[in-house]
Amino acid sequence: MLQEILTYIALGIAITVLYQKFFGKKKTKKNCDKDDCGCH
């Protein structure tokens, strides 16, 4: 029972991290006009 709960929590964290990695960085591109600020 406890192992299943921990597994679902870990799965939720992994999905959240992957979602932020692929879809969460689109907002920061507007802060880097023509300069290479390293946010790409």
PDB file of C-alpha atoms in Angstrom:
ATOM      1  CA  MET A   1       0.000   0.000   0.000  1.00  0.00           C
ATOM      2  CA  LEU A   2       2.702   2.501   0.978  1.00  0.00           C
ATOM      3  CA  GLN A   3       4.847   1.416  -1.965  1.00  0.00           C
ATOM      4  CA  GLU A   4       2.005   2.124  -4.397  1.00  0.00           C
ATOM      5  CA  ILE A   5       1.485   5.599  -2.958  1.00  0.00           C
ATOM      6  CA  LEU A   6       5.191   6.409  -3.236  1.00  0.00           C
ATOM      7  CA  THR A   7       5.227   5.103  -6.807  1.00  0.00           C
ATOM      8  CA  TYR A   8       2.354   7.360  -7.845  1.00  0.00           C
ATOM      9  CA  ILE A   9       3.958  10.358  -6.142  1.00  0.00           C
ATOM     10  CA  ALA A  10       7.249   9.715  -7.951  1.00  0.00           C
ATOM     11  CA  LEU A  11       5.390   9.319 -11.249  1.00  0.00           C
ATOM     12  CA  GLY A  12       3.586  12.602 -10.724  1.00  0.00           C
ATOM     13  CA  ILE A  13       6.834  14.416  -9.969  1.00  0.00           C
ATOM     14  CA  ALA A  14       8.495  12.926 -13.055  1.00  0.00           C
ATOM     15  CA  ILE A  15       5.614  13.962 -15.310  1.00  0.00           C
ATOM     16  CA  THR A  16       5.647  17.469 -13.854  1.00  0.00           C
ATOM     17  CA  VAL A  17       9.401  17.849 -14.420  1.00  0.00           C
ATOM     18  CA  LEU A  18       9.144  16.605 -18.004  1.00  0.00           C
ATOM     19  CA  TYR A  19       6.222  18.923 -18.713  1.00  0.00           C
ATOM     20  CA  GLN A  20       8.101  21.936 -17.377  1.00  0.00           C
ATOM     21  CA  LYS A  21      11.219  20.949 -19.312  1.00  0.00           C
ATOM     22  CA  PHE A  22       9.457  20.813 -22.676  1.00  0.00           C
ATOM     23  CA  PHE A  23       6.620  23.321 -22.303  1.00  0.00           C
ATOM     24  CA  GLY A  24       7.617  25.638 -19.480  1.00  0.00           C
ATOM     25  CA  LYS A  25      10.536  27.518 -21.050  1.00  0.00           C
ATOM     26  CA  LYS A  26       8.567  29.288 -23.764  1.00  0.00           C
ATOM     27  CA  LYS A  27       7.921  32.279 -21.508  1.00  0.00           C
ATOM     28  CA  THR A  28      11.604  33.090 -20.952  1.00  0.00           C
ATOM     29  CA  LYS A  29      12.461  33.594 -24.627  1.00  0.00           C
ATOM     30  CA  LYS A  30      10.915  37.064 -24.716  1.00  0.00           C
ATOM     31  CA  ASN A  31      13.490  38.310 -22.197  1.00  0.00           C
ATOM     32  CA  CYS A  32      16.413  37.463 -24.532  1.00  0.00           C
ATOM     33  CA  ASP A  33      15.923  39.790 -27.472  1.00  0.00           C
ATOM     34  CA  LYS A  34      19.106  39.619 -29.546  1.00  0.00           C
ATOM     35  CA  ASP A  35      21.609  39.004 -26.780  1.00  0.00           C
ATOM     36  CA  ASP A  36      22.838  35.530 -25.933  1.00  0.00           C
ATOM     37  CA  CYS A  37      21.918  35.405 -22.269  1.00  0.00           C
ATOM     38  CA  GLY A  38      22.111  31.606 -22.009  1.00  0.00           C
ATOM     39  CA  CYS A  39      18.390  31.002 -21.512  1.00  0.00           C
ATOM     40  CA  HIS A  40      17.879  28.995 -24.698  1.00  0.00           C
TER      41      HIS A  40
END
